[in-house]
mmCIF file of C-alpha atoms in Angstrom:
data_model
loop_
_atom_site.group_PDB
_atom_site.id
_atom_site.type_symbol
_atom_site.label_atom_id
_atom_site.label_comp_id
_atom_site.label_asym_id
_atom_site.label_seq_id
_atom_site.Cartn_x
_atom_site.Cartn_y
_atom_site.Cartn_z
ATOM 1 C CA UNK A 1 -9.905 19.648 -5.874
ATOM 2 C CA UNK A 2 -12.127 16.629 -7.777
ATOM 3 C CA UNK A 3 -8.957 14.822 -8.707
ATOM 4 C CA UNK A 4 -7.408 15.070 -4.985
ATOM 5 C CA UNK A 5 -10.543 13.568 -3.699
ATOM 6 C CA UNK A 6 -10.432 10.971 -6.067
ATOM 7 C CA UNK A 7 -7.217 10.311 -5.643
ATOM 8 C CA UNK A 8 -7.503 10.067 -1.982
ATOM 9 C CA UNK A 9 -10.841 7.550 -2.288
ATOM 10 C CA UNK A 10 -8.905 5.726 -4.685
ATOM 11 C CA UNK A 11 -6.012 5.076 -2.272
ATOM 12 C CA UNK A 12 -8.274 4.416 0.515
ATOM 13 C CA UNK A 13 -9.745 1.497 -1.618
ATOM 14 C CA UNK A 14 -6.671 0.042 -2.565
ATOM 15 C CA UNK A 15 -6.225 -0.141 1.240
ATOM 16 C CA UNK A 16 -8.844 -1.889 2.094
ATOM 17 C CA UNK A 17 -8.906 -4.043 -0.189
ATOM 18 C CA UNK A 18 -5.180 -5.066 0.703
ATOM 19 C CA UNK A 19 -6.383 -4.874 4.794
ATOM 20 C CA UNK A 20 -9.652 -7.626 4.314
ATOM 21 C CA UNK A 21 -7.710 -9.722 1.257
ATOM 22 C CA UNK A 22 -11.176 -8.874 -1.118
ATOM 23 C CA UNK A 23 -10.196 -9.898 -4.826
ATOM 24 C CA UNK A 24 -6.988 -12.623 -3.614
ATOM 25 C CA UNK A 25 -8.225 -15.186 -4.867
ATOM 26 C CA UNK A 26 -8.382 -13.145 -8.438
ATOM 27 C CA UNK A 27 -5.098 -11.399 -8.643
ATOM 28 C CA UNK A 28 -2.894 -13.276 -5.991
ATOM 29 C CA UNK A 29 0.357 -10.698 -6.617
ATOM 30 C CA UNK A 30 -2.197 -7.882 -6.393
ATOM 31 C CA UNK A 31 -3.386 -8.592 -3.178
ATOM 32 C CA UNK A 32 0.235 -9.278 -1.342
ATOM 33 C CA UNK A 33 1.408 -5.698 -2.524
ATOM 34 C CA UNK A 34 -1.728 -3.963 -1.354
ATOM 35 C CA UNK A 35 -1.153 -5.721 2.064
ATOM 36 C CA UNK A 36 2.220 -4.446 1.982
ATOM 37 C CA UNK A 37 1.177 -0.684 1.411
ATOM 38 C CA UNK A 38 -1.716 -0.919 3.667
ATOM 39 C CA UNK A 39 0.802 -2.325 6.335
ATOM 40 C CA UNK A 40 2.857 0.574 5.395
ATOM 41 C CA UNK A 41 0.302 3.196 5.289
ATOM 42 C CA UNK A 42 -0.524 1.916 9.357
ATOM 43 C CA UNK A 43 2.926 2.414 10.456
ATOM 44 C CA UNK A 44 3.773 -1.068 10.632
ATOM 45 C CA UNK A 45 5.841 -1.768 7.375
ATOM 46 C CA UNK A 46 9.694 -2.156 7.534
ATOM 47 C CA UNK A 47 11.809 0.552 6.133
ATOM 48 C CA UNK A 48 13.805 -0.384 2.870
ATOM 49 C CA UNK A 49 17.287 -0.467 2.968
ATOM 50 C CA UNK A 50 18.003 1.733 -0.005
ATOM 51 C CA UNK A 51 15.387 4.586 1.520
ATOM 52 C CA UNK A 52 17.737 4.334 4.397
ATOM 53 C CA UNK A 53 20.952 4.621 2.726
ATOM 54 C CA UNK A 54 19.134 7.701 1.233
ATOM 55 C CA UNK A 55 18.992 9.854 4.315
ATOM 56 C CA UNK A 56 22.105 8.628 5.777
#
């Protein structure tokens, strides 16, 4: 139960850190990918094209 909470808080940071930009001026490629999967995570990411082809 520990490690799902953990995981969970972890994920949630990664999130927000990806939402506000914190840390983009230190790790540049970092920070675009966490903006991706927070974009994602909201509902507002594009699908890929190969996780289409995948349920097609």
């Amino acid at each position: 139960m520990v490690v799902i909470i953990a995981a969970a808080l972890g994920v949630a940071a990664l999130v927000v850190m990806g939402i506000e930009g914190r840390f983009s001026s230190r790790a540049p490629e970092v920070q675009g990918r966490l903006a991706r999967a927070a974009q994602h995570l909201n509902g507002e990411g594009q699908v890929p094209a190969r996780f289409e082809k995948l349920f097609q």
